[in-house]
CSV table of C-alpha atoms in Angstrom, one decimal:
chain,number,residue,atom,x,y,z
A,1,MET,CA,63.9,-24.3,-16.4
A,2,MET,CA,66.2,-25.6,-13.8
A,3,PRO,CA,69.8,-25.0,-13.3
A,4,ALA,CA,72.3,-27.5,-14.9
A,5,THR,CA,73.5,-27.9,-11.2
A,6,ALA,CA,71.9,-27.9,-8.3
A,7,ALA,CA,73.3,-25.8,-5.4
A,8,SER,CA,74.9,-27.4,-2.5
A,9,PRO,CA,72.9,-27.3,0.9
A,10,GLU,CA,75.6,-25.0,2.2
A,11,ALA,CA,75.3,-22.7,-0.5
A,12,VAL,CA,71.7,-22.5,-0.1
A,13,HIS,CA,72.2,-21.9,3.8
A,14,GLU,CA,74.3,-19.1,3.1
A,15,GLN,CA,72.2,-17.4,0.7
A,16,LEU,CA,69.3,-17.8,3.1
A,17,GLU,CA,71.6,-16.3,5.7
A,18,LEU,CA,72.5,-13.2,3.5
A,19,HIS,CA,68.8,-13.0,2.8
A,20,ARG,CA,68.0,-12.9,6.4
A,21,ALA,CA,70.7,-10.3,7.0
A,22,VAL,CA,69.5,-7.9,4.7
A,23,VAL,CA,65.7,-8.3,5.9
A,24,GLU,CA,67.2,-7.3,9.3
A,25,CYS,CA,69.1,-4.5,8.6
A,26,VAL,CA,66.1,-3.1,6.2
A,27,MET,CA,63.9,-3.6,9.2
A,28,LYS,CA,66.1,-1.3,11.6
A,29,LEU,CA,66.3,1.5,9.0
A,30,ASP,CA,64.3,4.8,10.9
A,31,GLU,CA,61.4,5.7,8.8
A,32,PRO,CA,61.0,7.2,6.3
A,33,LEU,CA,64.0,5.5,4.8
A,34,ARG,CA,62.3,2.1,5.5
A,35,ALA,CA,59.1,2.7,3.8
A,36,THR,CA,60.9,4.2,0.9
A,37,LEU,CA,62.9,1.2,0.4
A,38,LEU,CA,60.1,-1.0,0.7
A,39,PHE,CA,58.1,0.7,-2.1
A,40,ARG,CA,61.0,1.0,-4.5
A,41,TYR,CA,62.7,-2.5,-4.2
A,42,PHE,CA,59.7,-4.3,-2.9
A,43,GLU,CA,56.7,-3.0,-4.6
A,44,GLU,CA,58.6,-1.8,-7.9
A,45,ARG,CA,57.4,2.0,-7.5
A,46,SER,CA,59.1,5.1,-9.2
A,47,SER,CA,60.5,7.5,-7.4
A,48,PHE,CA,57.5,9.9,-8.8
A,49,GLU,CA,55.1,7.0,-7.3
A,50,ILE,CA,56.6,7.1,-3.9
A,51,GLY,CA,56.9,10.9,-3.7
A,52,ARG,CA,53.2,11.0,-4.5
A,53,LEU,CA,52.3,8.4,-1.8
A,54,MET,CA,54.2,10.2,0.8
A,55,GLY,CA,53.8,13.5,-0.1
A,56,VAL,CA,57.4,14.4,-0.8
A,57,PRO,CA,59.0,15.4,-4.3
A,58,ALA,CA,61.0,12.6,-6.4
A,59,GLY,CA,64.1,14.0,-5.5
A,60,THR,CA,63.3,13.6,-1.8
A,61,VAL,CA,62.6,10.1,-2.5
A,62,ARG,CA,66.1,9.5,-4.6
A,63,ARG,CA,67.8,11.1,-1.8
A,64,ARG,CA,66.1,8.9,0.9
A,65,LEU,CA,66.9,6.0,-1.3
A,66,LYS,CA,70.5,6.9,-1.4
A,67,THR,CA,70.8,7.2,2.5
A,68,ALA,CA,69.0,4.0,2.6
A,69,ILE,CA,71.4,2.2,0.9
A,70,GLU,CA,74.4,3.9,2.2
A,71,GLU,CA,73.2,2.8,5.7
A,72,LEU,CA,72.5,-0.9,4.3
A,73,ARG,CA,75.9,-1.3,3.0
A,74,ARG,CA,77.6,0.0,6.0
A,75,GLU,CA,75.6,-2.4,8.2
A,76,LEU,CA,76.1,-5.3,5.9
A,77,ASP,CA,80.0,-4.6,5.8
């Protein structure tokens, strides 16, 4: 379904710039934070699944996600 009003070219450009900035920040994350974040938000895996793949407890995965998100927030602010 199409939105009632189309976004302006400027709004689309701003959104694209935001996406670019987020991707750049994610790519700057050190491992294993980057891989953990990618598994969770780009592959939609659970903490348990990520832990199994990475050989760590789900609690470690959750801590890594928290740390990665904090780093992204600092970088994007």
